[in-house]
Short mmCIF file of C-alpha atoms and ligand atoms in Angstrom, two decimals:
data_model
loop_
_atom_site.label_atom_id
_atom_site.label_comp_id
_atom_site.label_asym_id
_atom_site.label_seq_id
_atom_site.Cartn_x
_atom_site.Cartn_y
_atom_site.Cartn_z
CA MET A 11 67.90 48.34 74.65
CA SER A 12 70.19 45.97 76.58
CA GLN A 13 72.04 47.00 79.72
CA LEU A 14 75.71 46.19 80.22
CA LEU A 15 77.40 46.72 83.57
CA ILE A 16 81.21 46.88 83.55
CA ILE A 17 82.82 46.41 86.96
CA GLY A 18 86.32 47.92 87.21
CA GLY A 19 87.46 51.12 85.51
CA GLY A 20 91.09 50.21 84.85
CA ILE A 21 92.25 50.14 81.24
CA THR A 22 90.45 46.82 80.62
CA GLY A 23 87.05 48.13 81.76
CA LEU A 24 87.51 51.47 80.01
CA ALA A 25 88.44 49.79 76.71
CA ALA A 26 85.47 47.44 77.13
CA ALA A 27 83.10 50.39 77.59
CA TRP A 28 84.58 52.10 74.52
CA GLU A 29 83.96 48.96 72.47
CA ALA A 30 80.41 48.58 73.80
CA VAL A 31 79.39 52.12 72.80
CA GLN A 32 80.25 51.30 69.19
CA PHE A 33 77.17 49.02 69.17
CA PRO A 34 73.61 50.37 68.86
CA ARG A 35 70.98 49.84 71.55
CA VAL A 36 73.34 49.20 74.44
CA GLU A 37 73.18 51.15 77.69
CA VAL A 38 76.54 51.01 79.46
CA THR A 39 77.31 51.62 83.13
CA LEU A 40 80.93 51.55 84.35
CA ILE A 41 81.71 51.40 88.05
CA ASP A 42 84.92 51.53 90.04
CA ALA A 43 85.54 51.15 93.75
CA GLN A 44 88.14 53.93 93.76
CA PRO A 45 87.34 57.64 93.54
CA ARG A 46 89.29 57.77 90.24
CA LEU A 47 89.43 55.71 87.03
CA GLY A 48 92.57 54.08 85.61
CA GLY A 49 93.41 51.37 88.17
CA LYS A 50 97.12 50.67 87.77
CA ILE A 51 97.52 53.57 85.35
CA LEU A 52 98.20 56.68 87.37
CA GLY A 53 100.22 59.82 86.78
CA SER A 54 100.95 62.66 89.15
CA GLU A 55 103.22 65.64 89.48
CA ILE A 56 106.31 65.31 91.61
CA ALA A 57 107.28 68.55 93.32
CA ILE A 58 110.88 69.79 93.29
CA ALA A 59 111.61 72.74 95.59
CA ASP A 60 111.47 76.10 93.72
CA GLU A 61 111.27 74.34 90.34
CA GLN A 62 108.58 73.34 87.88
CA PRO A 63 107.01 70.06 89.07
CA LEU A 64 107.54 67.04 86.80
CA MET A 65 104.62 64.91 85.59
CA ILE A 66 105.80 61.31 86.09
CA ASP A 67 103.80 58.08 85.81
CA GLU A 68 103.41 56.17 89.07
CA GLY A 69 102.79 52.85 87.28
CA ALA A 70 102.94 51.98 83.57
CA ASP A 71 104.93 54.56 81.57
CA ALA A 72 104.61 53.03 78.07
CA PHE A 73 103.07 50.23 76.04
CA LEU A 74 104.34 47.85 73.40
CA ALA A 75 104.06 49.46 69.98
CA ARG A 76 104.34 46.20 68.05
CA VAL A 77 101.15 44.79 69.60
CA PRO A 78 98.55 46.99 67.87
CA ASP A 79 95.72 47.35 70.42
CA ALA A 80 96.95 50.29 72.51
CA VAL A 81 98.27 52.30 69.56
CA GLN A 82 95.01 51.64 67.70
CA LEU A 83 92.85 52.74 70.66
CA CYS A 84 94.89 55.94 71.06
CA LYS A 85 94.37 56.69 67.37
CA GLU A 86 90.61 56.16 67.70
CA LEU A 87 90.66 58.74 70.50
CA GLY A 88 92.73 61.22 68.47
CA LEU A 89 95.84 60.91 70.67
CA GLU A 90 98.48 60.39 67.91
CA GLY A 91 99.83 63.88 68.62
CA GLU A 92 100.79 62.65 72.12
CA PHE A 93 102.90 59.71 70.88
CA THR A 94 106.54 59.58 71.82
CA HIS A 95 109.16 56.82 71.86
CA PRO A 96 112.16 56.04 74.07
CA ALA A 97 115.22 58.13 73.25
CA VAL A 98 117.38 55.18 74.36
CA GLY A 99 116.28 51.56 74.09
CA ARG A 100 119.01 49.35 75.53
CA ALA A 101 118.99 48.11 79.10
CA GLN A 102 121.75 46.84 81.37
CA VAL A 103 122.14 44.21 84.07
CA PHE A 104 124.04 44.84 87.32
CA LEU A 105 126.42 41.94 87.67
CA GLY A 106 129.67 41.47 89.57
CA GLY A 107 129.63 45.09 90.72
CA GLU A 108 129.25 46.47 87.16
CA LEU A 109 126.49 47.53 84.78
CA ARG A 110 126.70 45.56 81.53
CA PHE A 111 124.50 45.93 78.45
CA LEU A 112 122.12 43.11 77.57
CA PRO A 113 123.08 41.56 74.23
CA THR A 114 120.95 42.92 71.39
CA ASP A 115 120.35 39.61 69.62
CA THR A 116 118.01 37.90 72.03
CA VAL A 117 114.30 37.18 72.24
CA LEU A 118 113.36 37.72 75.88
CA GLY A 119 116.90 36.80 76.87
CA VAL A 120 117.11 33.69 74.66
CA PRO A 121 120.26 34.15 72.59
CA LEU A 122 120.10 34.26 68.79
CA ASP A 123 123.80 35.04 68.49
CA PHE A 124 126.38 33.57 70.86
CA GLU A 125 129.15 36.00 69.93
CA SER A 126 127.16 38.99 71.15
CA LEU A 127 126.21 36.99 74.25
CA ALA A 128 129.92 36.34 74.95
CA ALA A 129 130.77 40.00 74.28
CA SER A 130 128.17 41.15 76.83
CA GLY A 131 130.24 39.63 79.64
CA LEU A 132 127.02 38.61 81.37
CA ILE A 133 127.92 34.93 81.54
CA SER A 134 131.25 33.10 81.74
CA ALA A 135 133.01 31.63 78.69
CA ALA A 136 132.12 28.13 79.91
CA ALA A 137 128.46 29.14 80.23
CA VAL A 138 128.48 30.61 76.68
CA GLU A 139 129.85 27.31 75.40
CA ARG A 140 127.18 25.39 77.32
CA ALA A 141 124.43 27.69 75.98
CA SER A 142 125.67 27.52 72.39
CA SER A 143 125.41 23.71 72.38
CA GLU A 144 121.60 24.18 72.37
CA VAL A 145 121.65 24.40 68.57
CA ASP A 146 123.29 20.94 68.26
CA VAL A 147 120.55 18.98 70.03
CA ASP A 148 117.35 17.66 68.48
CA TRP A 149 115.13 18.77 71.37
CA PRO A 150 111.68 17.21 71.66
CA ALA A 151 108.75 19.65 71.49
CA PRO A 152 107.30 20.41 74.93
CA THR A 153 104.32 18.15 75.60
CA GLY A 154 102.59 20.65 77.87
CA ASP A 155 103.25 23.76 79.89
CA VAL A 156 106.48 24.03 81.86
CA SER A 157 108.21 26.77 83.85
CA ILE A 158 110.36 29.20 81.87
CA GLY A 159 113.25 28.53 84.26
CA GLU A 160 113.13 24.75 83.95
CA PHE A 161 112.73 24.81 80.18
CA LEU A 162 115.57 27.24 79.48
CA THR A 163 117.94 25.85 82.12
CA GLU A 164 117.82 22.43 80.48
CA ARG A 165 118.62 23.94 77.09
CA TYR A 166 121.03 26.78 77.87
CA GLY A 167 122.31 26.19 81.41
CA ARG A 168 121.54 27.92 84.71
CA GLU A 169 123.92 30.87 84.35
CA LEU A 170 122.10 32.27 81.31
CA VAL A 171 118.77 31.92 83.12
CA GLU A 172 119.98 33.61 86.32
CA HIS A 173 121.97 36.44 84.74
CA VAL A 174 119.88 37.28 81.66
CA VAL A 175 116.45 35.63 81.41
CA ALA A 176 115.33 35.90 85.04
CA PRO A 177 116.16 39.62 85.47
CA LEU A 178 114.36 40.38 82.20
CA ILE A 179 111.23 38.21 82.33
CA GLY A 180 111.09 38.02 86.13
CA GLY A 181 111.48 41.81 86.21
CA ILE A 182 108.59 42.49 83.81
CA ASN A 183 106.28 40.24 85.82
CA ALA A 184 107.69 40.73 89.35
CA GLY A 185 107.83 36.95 89.34
CA ASN A 186 110.00 33.88 89.65
CA VAL A 187 110.92 32.28 86.32
CA ASP A 188 111.03 28.88 88.03
CA ARG A 189 107.28 29.17 88.57
CA LEU A 190 106.14 31.33 85.65
CA SER A 191 104.49 29.58 82.70
CA LEU A 192 106.36 29.29 79.40
CA GLN A 193 103.04 29.12 77.56
CA ALA A 194 101.27 32.07 79.22
CA VAL A 195 104.14 34.48 79.94
CA THR A 196 106.31 33.88 76.86
CA PRO A 197 103.92 32.64 74.16
CA GLN A 198 106.43 33.43 71.39
CA LEU A 199 109.02 31.11 72.98
CA PHE A 200 106.39 28.41 73.49
CA ALA A 201 105.23 28.72 69.86
CA ALA A 202 108.80 28.51 68.56
CA ALA A 203 109.52 25.45 70.73
CA ARG A 204 106.38 23.64 69.57
CA GLY A 205 108.03 22.46 66.35
CA GLY A 206 110.78 20.63 68.27
CA GLY A 207 114.52 21.07 67.70
CA SER A 208 116.64 24.05 68.70
CA LEU A 209 114.79 27.07 70.11
CA THR A 210 117.56 29.41 68.97
CA LEU A 211 117.32 28.12 65.38
CA ALA A 212 113.50 28.32 65.44
CA LEU A 213 113.60 31.93 66.69
CA ARG A 214 116.20 32.88 64.07
CA LYS A 215 113.94 31.37 61.39
CA GLN A 216 110.93 33.29 62.76
CA GLN A 217 112.90 36.53 62.53
CA GLN A 218 113.98 35.80 58.95
CA GLN A 219 110.41 35.01 57.93
CA SER A 220 108.89 38.12 59.48
CA PRO A 221 111.72 40.58 59.99
CA THR A 222 111.00 43.65 62.09
CA ASP A 223 112.37 47.01 61.06
CA PRO A 224 115.03 47.72 63.71
CA THR A 225 114.21 51.43 63.44
CA ASP A 226 110.57 50.78 64.44
CA PRO A 227 110.12 51.73 68.10
CA VAL A 228 109.36 48.87 70.47
CA PHE A 229 107.51 51.10 72.95
CA THR A 230 105.14 54.04 72.65
CA ALA A 231 104.37 56.49 75.44
CA LEU A 232 102.12 59.53 75.70
CA LEU A 233 103.72 62.92 76.28
CA GLY A 234 101.37 63.81 79.12
CA GLY A 235 101.75 60.37 80.72
CA THR A 236 99.79 57.13 80.31
CA SER A 237 96.89 58.60 82.27
CA VAL A 238 96.17 60.82 79.23
CA LEU A 239 94.64 57.67 77.72
CA VAL A 240 92.47 57.17 80.81
CA ASP A 241 91.31 60.81 80.74
CA ALA A 242 90.55 60.65 77.00
CA LEU A 243 88.50 57.48 77.49
CA HIS A 244 86.66 59.01 80.45
CA ASP A 245 85.68 62.08 78.38
CA ALA A 246 84.76 60.04 75.28
CA LEU A 247 82.61 57.62 77.28
CA GLU A 248 80.77 60.38 79.11
CA ALA A 249 80.15 62.12 75.77
CA ARG A 250 78.56 58.90 74.49
CA GLY A 251 76.23 58.61 77.45
CA VAL A 252 78.03 55.98 79.54
CA GLN A 253 77.06 56.26 83.18
CA ILE A 254 80.30 56.31 85.18
CA LEU A 255 80.14 55.70 88.92
CA THR A 256 83.40 56.02 90.86
CA GLY A 257 83.68 55.29 94.58
CA SER A 258 81.18 52.50 94.05
CA GLU A 259 82.35 49.03 95.03
CA ALA A 260 80.61 45.92 93.68
CA VAL A 261 80.00 43.43 96.46
CA SER A 262 78.20 40.46 94.88
CA CYS A 263 76.33 39.30 91.79
CA SER A 264 73.14 37.25 91.78
CA GLN A 265 70.47 36.28 89.26
CA SER A 266 66.89 37.59 89.37
CA ASP A 267 63.84 35.46 88.52
CA GLN A 268 63.55 37.47 85.29
CA GLY A 269 67.02 36.37 84.17
CA LYS A 270 68.69 39.72 84.95
CA ILE A 271 71.95 40.02 86.87
CA LEU A 272 71.63 41.92 90.11
CA THR A 273 74.88 43.50 91.26
CA GLU A 274 74.94 44.69 94.81
CA LEU A 275 77.12 47.77 95.23
CA SER A 276 78.32 49.72 98.24
CA THR A 277 75.97 52.43 96.92
CA GLY A 278 72.86 50.41 95.89
CA THR A 279 71.92 47.67 93.41
CA ILE A 280 72.17 47.63 89.61
CA SER A 281 70.11 45.31 87.43
CA SER A 282 71.57 44.53 83.99
CA ASP A 283 71.34 42.01 81.15
CA GLU A 284 75.09 41.41 81.07
CA VAL A 285 78.04 42.00 83.38
CA LEU A 286 81.70 42.24 82.45
CA ILE A 287 84.02 41.91 85.44
CA CYS A 288 87.34 43.71 84.84
CA THR A 289 88.73 43.60 88.39
CA PRO A 290 91.71 41.52 89.57
CA ALA A 291 90.79 37.81 89.90
CA ALA A 292 90.70 37.86 93.71
CA LYS A 293 88.00 40.57 93.64
CA ALA A 294 86.11 38.73 90.89
CA ALA A 295 86.13 35.61 93.10
CA HIS A 296 84.41 37.58 95.83
CA LEU A 297 81.72 38.83 93.43
CA LEU A 298 81.00 35.37 92.03
CA ARG A 299 81.04 33.39 95.26
CA SER A 300 77.28 32.82 95.40
CA ILE A 301 76.41 32.78 91.69
CA SER A 302 79.27 30.43 90.65
CA PRO A 303 81.17 29.00 93.63
CA ASN A 304 83.30 26.70 91.46
CA THR A 305 84.49 29.69 89.40
CA ALA A 306 85.25 31.64 92.57
CA ARG A 307 87.34 28.78 94.00
CA GLN A 308 89.44 28.60 90.85
CA LEU A 309 89.89 32.39 90.65
CA GLU A 310 91.33 32.27 94.16
CA GLN A 311 94.17 30.05 92.90
CA ILE A 312 95.74 32.97 91.00
CA SER A 313 98.46 34.53 93.15
CA TYR A 314 99.96 38.03 93.06
CA SER A 315 103.16 39.94 93.75
CA SER A 316 103.20 43.34 95.38
CA VAL A 317 105.70 45.99 94.35
CA ALA A 318 106.72 49.46 95.43
CA LEU A 319 107.88 51.88 92.76
CA LEU A 320 109.94 54.79 94.02
CA THR A 321 110.65 57.88 91.97
CA PHE A 322 113.92 59.61 92.85
CA VAL A 323 114.86 62.99 91.37
CA PHE A 324 118.55 63.93 91.66
CA ASN A 325 120.43 67.01 90.56
CA LYS A 326 122.42 66.10 87.44
CA GLU A 327 125.69 66.91 89.24
CA SER A 328 124.92 64.20 91.82
CA ILE A 329 125.33 61.43 89.24
CA PRO A 330 128.89 60.18 88.83
CA GLY A 331 129.49 59.09 85.23
CA GLU A 332 127.17 58.95 82.26
CA LEU A 333 123.82 57.16 82.27
CA LEU A 334 123.81 55.42 78.90
CA ALA A 335 120.98 52.89 79.23
CA SER A 336 117.20 53.21 79.52
CA GLY A 337 117.47 51.32 82.79
CA PHE A 338 119.00 48.33 84.50
CA LEU A 339 117.90 45.04 86.01
CA ILE A 340 119.12 43.30 89.14
CA PRO A 341 119.52 39.50 89.23
CA ARG A 342 118.21 37.92 92.43
CA THR A 343 121.71 36.58 93.08
CA ALA A 344 122.87 40.19 93.71
CA GLN A 345 120.65 40.21 96.83
CA LEU A 346 119.68 43.88 96.63
CA LEU A 347 116.33 45.35 97.64
CA MET A 348 116.08 46.94 94.19
CA THR A 349 114.78 44.70 91.39
CA ALA A 350 115.08 47.19 88.52
CA ALA A 351 115.64 50.87 87.82
CA SER A 352 114.41 52.85 84.87
CA VAL A 353 116.43 55.95 84.01
CA GLY A 354 113.39 58.03 83.11
CA SER A 355 115.22 61.17 82.05
CA THR A 356 117.50 59.21 79.67
CA LYS A 357 114.67 57.05 78.36
CA TRP A 358 112.11 59.84 77.82
CA ALA A 359 113.24 63.14 76.33
CA HIS A 360 110.14 64.87 77.78
CA TRP A 361 111.21 63.94 81.34
CA ASP A 362 114.63 65.54 80.86
CA ASP A 363 114.45 69.14 82.10
CA GLY A 364 118.21 69.55 81.63
CA LYS A 365 118.79 69.90 85.38
CA HIS A 366 117.64 66.64 86.94
CA VAL A 367 117.91 62.88 86.61
CA VAL A 368 114.69 60.93 87.19
CA LEU A 369 115.04 57.32 88.35
CA ARG A 370 112.08 54.98 88.86
CA VAL A 371 113.23 52.17 91.11
CA SER A 372 111.26 48.99 91.95
CA ALA A 373 111.31 46.73 94.99
CA GLY A 374 109.38 43.54 95.70
CA HIS A 375 108.60 40.42 93.70
CA SER A 376 107.12 36.99 94.28
CA GLY A 377 108.94 35.57 97.29
CA ASP A 378 110.18 39.00 98.45
CA LEU A 379 107.52 40.85 100.45
CA ARG A 380 109.72 43.83 101.31
CA GLY A 381 108.08 45.97 98.59
CA ALA A 382 104.82 45.64 100.51
CA GLU A 383 106.06 45.40 104.08
CA LEU A 384 108.76 48.06 104.48
CA THR A 385 107.73 51.56 105.54
CA ASP A 386 108.20 54.45 103.11
CA GLU A 387 111.27 55.57 105.04
CA GLU A 388 112.81 52.08 105.00
CA LEU A 389 112.19 51.79 101.25
CA ILE A 390 113.77 55.18 100.55
CA LEU A 391 116.84 54.41 102.68
CA GLY A 392 117.22 50.86 101.32
CA LEU A 393 116.89 51.87 97.68
CA GLN A 394 119.17 54.89 98.09
CA ALA A 395 121.81 52.50 99.44
CA ASP A 396 121.26 50.31 96.36
CA LEU A 397 121.64 53.37 94.09
CA GLN A 398 124.98 54.00 95.76
CA THR A 399 126.00 50.38 95.11
CA THR A 400 124.88 50.37 91.48
CA LEU A 401 125.43 53.96 90.30
CA GLY A 402 127.70 55.39 92.99
CA ILE A 403 125.18 58.10 93.96
CA THR A 404 125.93 59.44 97.44
CA ASP A 405 124.04 62.78 97.37
CA PRO A 406 120.47 62.82 98.68
CA ALA A 407 117.62 63.05 96.16
CA VAL A 408 115.96 66.46 95.71
CA ALA A 409 112.55 64.76 95.50
CA THR A 410 111.27 61.28 96.32
CA ARG A 411 107.88 59.65 95.86
CA VAL A 412 106.68 56.21 96.96
CA SER A 413 103.98 54.50 94.87
CA ARG A 414 102.67 51.21 96.17
CA TRP A 415 101.07 48.51 94.06
CA PRO A 416 99.75 45.83 96.42
CA ASP A 417 98.96 42.66 94.44
CA GLY A 418 100.10 44.65 91.41
CA PHE A 419 101.16 41.72 89.24
CA ALA A 420 99.16 38.52 88.71
CA GLN A 421 101.50 35.54 88.60
CA TYR A 422 100.88 33.37 85.55
CA GLU A 423 102.25 30.14 86.96
CA VAL A 424 102.64 26.83 85.10
CA GLY A 425 99.19 25.70 83.88
CA HIS A 426 97.79 29.27 83.97
CA LEU A 427 96.05 29.13 80.59
CA GLN A 428 94.47 25.77 81.41
CA LEU A 429 93.19 27.28 84.68
CA ILE A 430 91.73 30.28 82.81
CA GLU A 431 89.98 27.99 80.31
CA SER A 432 88.48 26.01 83.17
CA ILE A 433 87.36 29.25 84.90
CA GLU A 434 85.71 30.49 81.72
CA GLN A 435 83.92 27.18 81.15
CA SER A 436 82.68 27.04 84.72
CA LEU A 437 81.34 30.62 84.59
CA ASN A 438 79.75 30.03 81.19
CA LYS A 439 77.94 26.98 82.60
CA ASP A 440 76.62 28.82 85.67
CA CYS A 441 75.99 32.27 84.21
CA PRO A 442 76.74 32.95 80.52
CA GLN A 443 75.75 36.63 80.85
CA ILE A 444 78.89 37.31 82.92
CA LEU A 445 82.39 37.43 81.43
CA LEU A 446 85.81 38.15 82.93
CA ALA A 447 88.61 40.21 81.37
CA GLY A 448 91.82 41.88 82.46
CA SER A 449 95.36 41.55 83.65
CA SER A 450 94.78 38.44 85.77
CA TYR A 451 93.90 36.32 82.76
CA ARG A 452 95.38 36.59 79.27
CA GLY A 453 98.20 39.12 79.38
CA LEU A 454 99.02 41.94 81.78
CA GLY A 455 100.50 44.51 79.40
CA ILE A 456 98.25 47.43 78.46
CA PRO A 457 97.67 46.24 74.85
CA ALA A 458 96.66 42.75 76.07
CA CYS A 459 94.25 44.28 78.62
CA ILE A 460 92.69 46.48 75.92
CA GLU A 461 92.29 43.50 73.60
CA GLN A 462 90.65 41.41 76.33
CA GLY A 463 88.27 44.20 77.36
CA ARG A 464 87.21 44.98 73.81
CA SER A 465 86.65 41.40 72.70
CA ALA A 466 84.73 40.47 75.86
CA ALA A 467 82.47 43.54 75.50
CA ALA A 468 81.85 42.78 71.82
CA LYS A 469 81.00 39.18 72.67
CA LEU A 470 78.49 40.21 75.36
CA VAL A 471 76.67 42.96 73.47
CA ASP A 472 76.69 41.11 70.15
CA SER A 473 75.14 37.94 71.61
C1 FAD B 509 104.11 49.35 88.72
C2 FAD B 509 103.53 48.84 87.42
C3 FAD B 509 104.15 49.18 86.22
C4 FAD B 509 103.62 48.71 85.01
N1 FAD B 509 104.21 49.09 83.83
C5 FAD B 509 103.64 48.73 82.66
C6 FAD B 509 104.14 49.24 81.43
O1 FAD B 509 105.08 50.04 81.41
N2 FAD B 509 103.53 48.85 80.29
C7 FAD B 509 102.45 48.00 80.28
O2 FAD B 509 101.94 47.68 79.20
N3 FAD B 509 101.94 47.52 81.44
C8 FAD B 509 102.50 47.87 82.62
N4 FAD B 509 101.97 47.41 83.79
C9 FAD B 509 100.80 46.51 83.75
C10 FAD B 509 99.50 47.26 83.46
O3 FAD B 509 99.59 48.60 83.91
C11 FAD B 509 98.33 46.58 84.17
O4 FAD B 509 98.37 45.19 83.96
C12 FAD B 509 96.99 47.11 83.66
O5 FAD B 509 96.94 48.53 83.77
C13 FAD B 509 95.87 46.46 84.45
O6 FAD B 509 94.64 46.92 83.97
P1 FAD B 509 93.26 46.26 84.43
O7 FAD B 509 92.19 47.18 83.99
O8 FAD B 509 93.18 44.85 83.97
O9 FAD B 509 93.33 46.18 86.01
P2 FAD B 509 93.42 47.39 87.15
O10 FAD B 509 94.22 48.47 86.58
O11 FAD B 509 93.84 46.66 88.34
O12 FAD B 509 91.92 47.86 87.23
C14 FAD B 509 90.96 47.17 87.96
C15 FAD B 509 89.99 48.17 88.54
O13 FAD B 509 88.96 47.46 89.22
C16 FAD B 509 88.58 48.22 90.35
N5 FAD B 509 87.92 47.32 91.30
C17 FAD B 509 88.46 46.29 91.99
N6 FAD B 509 87.52 45.68 92.73
C18 FAD B 509 86.36 46.33 92.50
C19 FAD B 509 85.02 46.16 92.96
N7 FAD B 509 84.69 45.20 93.83
N8 FAD B 509 84.07 47.02 92.52
C20 FAD B 509 84.38 48.01 91.64
N9 FAD B 509 85.63 48.21 91.17
C21 FAD B 509 86.60 47.37 91.59
C22 FAD B 509 89.89 48.79 90.86
O14 FAD B 509 89.66 49.94 91.67
C23 FAD B 509 90.61 49.11 89.56
O15 FAD B 509 90.42 50.45 89.15
C24 FAD B 509 102.47 47.86 85.01
C25 FAD B 509 101.86 47.52 86.23
C26 FAD B 509 102.38 48.01 87.43
C27 FAD B 509 101.70 47.64 88.72
#
């Protein structure tokens, strides 16, 4: 029997434990510093006076359906009956005092069709002309990693980057496209650019070669909220004999004379054959400081953005006009506190009780600390003012909730994947029985976290 300790019970650690129990002769212990499992996946009810409370996610509300790992894991846990998809898919950008739809024919904001880009009104006619000249140039393939902002500005001009690409990609990552890595954050753009020539033409060719069914949903959610997946994993793991310790913080890892890993916890010490660390990189650095100082130093180079996500519930009558999009994004040039708003009750039919509008509004990104530093009251007032600017809402909300995600988003800056490779090599040299997985490393979406957790667990228990 070999013993595997998994540190961190977010979706990465939970998926890792699920993978490990598929193997015979492995004893799995999963610990988390918090009193609950799930990490950045959390759902809770929001109370509305004299009405049924609404169950609304405080963090992730969906996962990509076209990347198979999350859908597959849900199926293994028998959760297909919980699947639902957005009722409305298209998003808008707030620009020049108006909400305008993003063009449909783009890959992460990179235009495939310049007519629909022009029709969106998101960039000027001169900027459309500048962007459309990208297809006429024989661009060299990138020789290494580069920032998304620099790469796309050179090809399509700054206006497209500021009004379309940055709100979209910067919004998903709470980051700055002038620092984020083309290779790590947008691997499909990097892969398309690798052949040289026009990126637009390469992406069009990719789409022709492997067309996606436009009726296939891009996102899947769970009717009871994303935390249904966490609860199902918790139950399934306990049923398979995994020892789950919450409220138990790992403090450091060391090696015993017998070749075991000793993990010191706030609640005692655990000895195991292998350890999988599924915490954010900064916490992993702390754990590895004595066993692999070089790994710890490199882990500390990964930076984070903090965000606040506020849920506002309004009476339907308080909303002037129709809400047609699933949400809207705010370019940095608009200088609002709000970075994005998701119109939950338009996007998800199960959040629409017929009487209320649910808005999930974000603040804070790399370079803007207000999401972390403002008080709850300041955030509510500031974002309500932004809702007046963007949607014309002047009535007060009937319910408000503030969810804070300090260091919520790892920033994959230029050279990120090279840094991760170096971290993995350094740890493998010092202590091959310890692996790292999770949102700080190779993808921060839920499917990418599940994939990382499962493959790291399989690698450890199969070795
Ligand atoms: C506001 C927000 C919205 C998001 N929306 C989406 C979305 O819609 N779709 C999507 O796919 N992704 C979304 N994401 C991203 C996704 O939710 C996260 O990247 C993912 O859940 C991270 O999982 P993880 O297990 O790697 O890390 P975490 O969830 O951070 O889990 C790490 C765990 O480690 C524990 N831990 C830390 N230190 C220690 C220690 N020393 N000892 C023991 N335990 C420790 C923590 O308590 C935590 O539970 C969103 C993220 C945020 C913040």
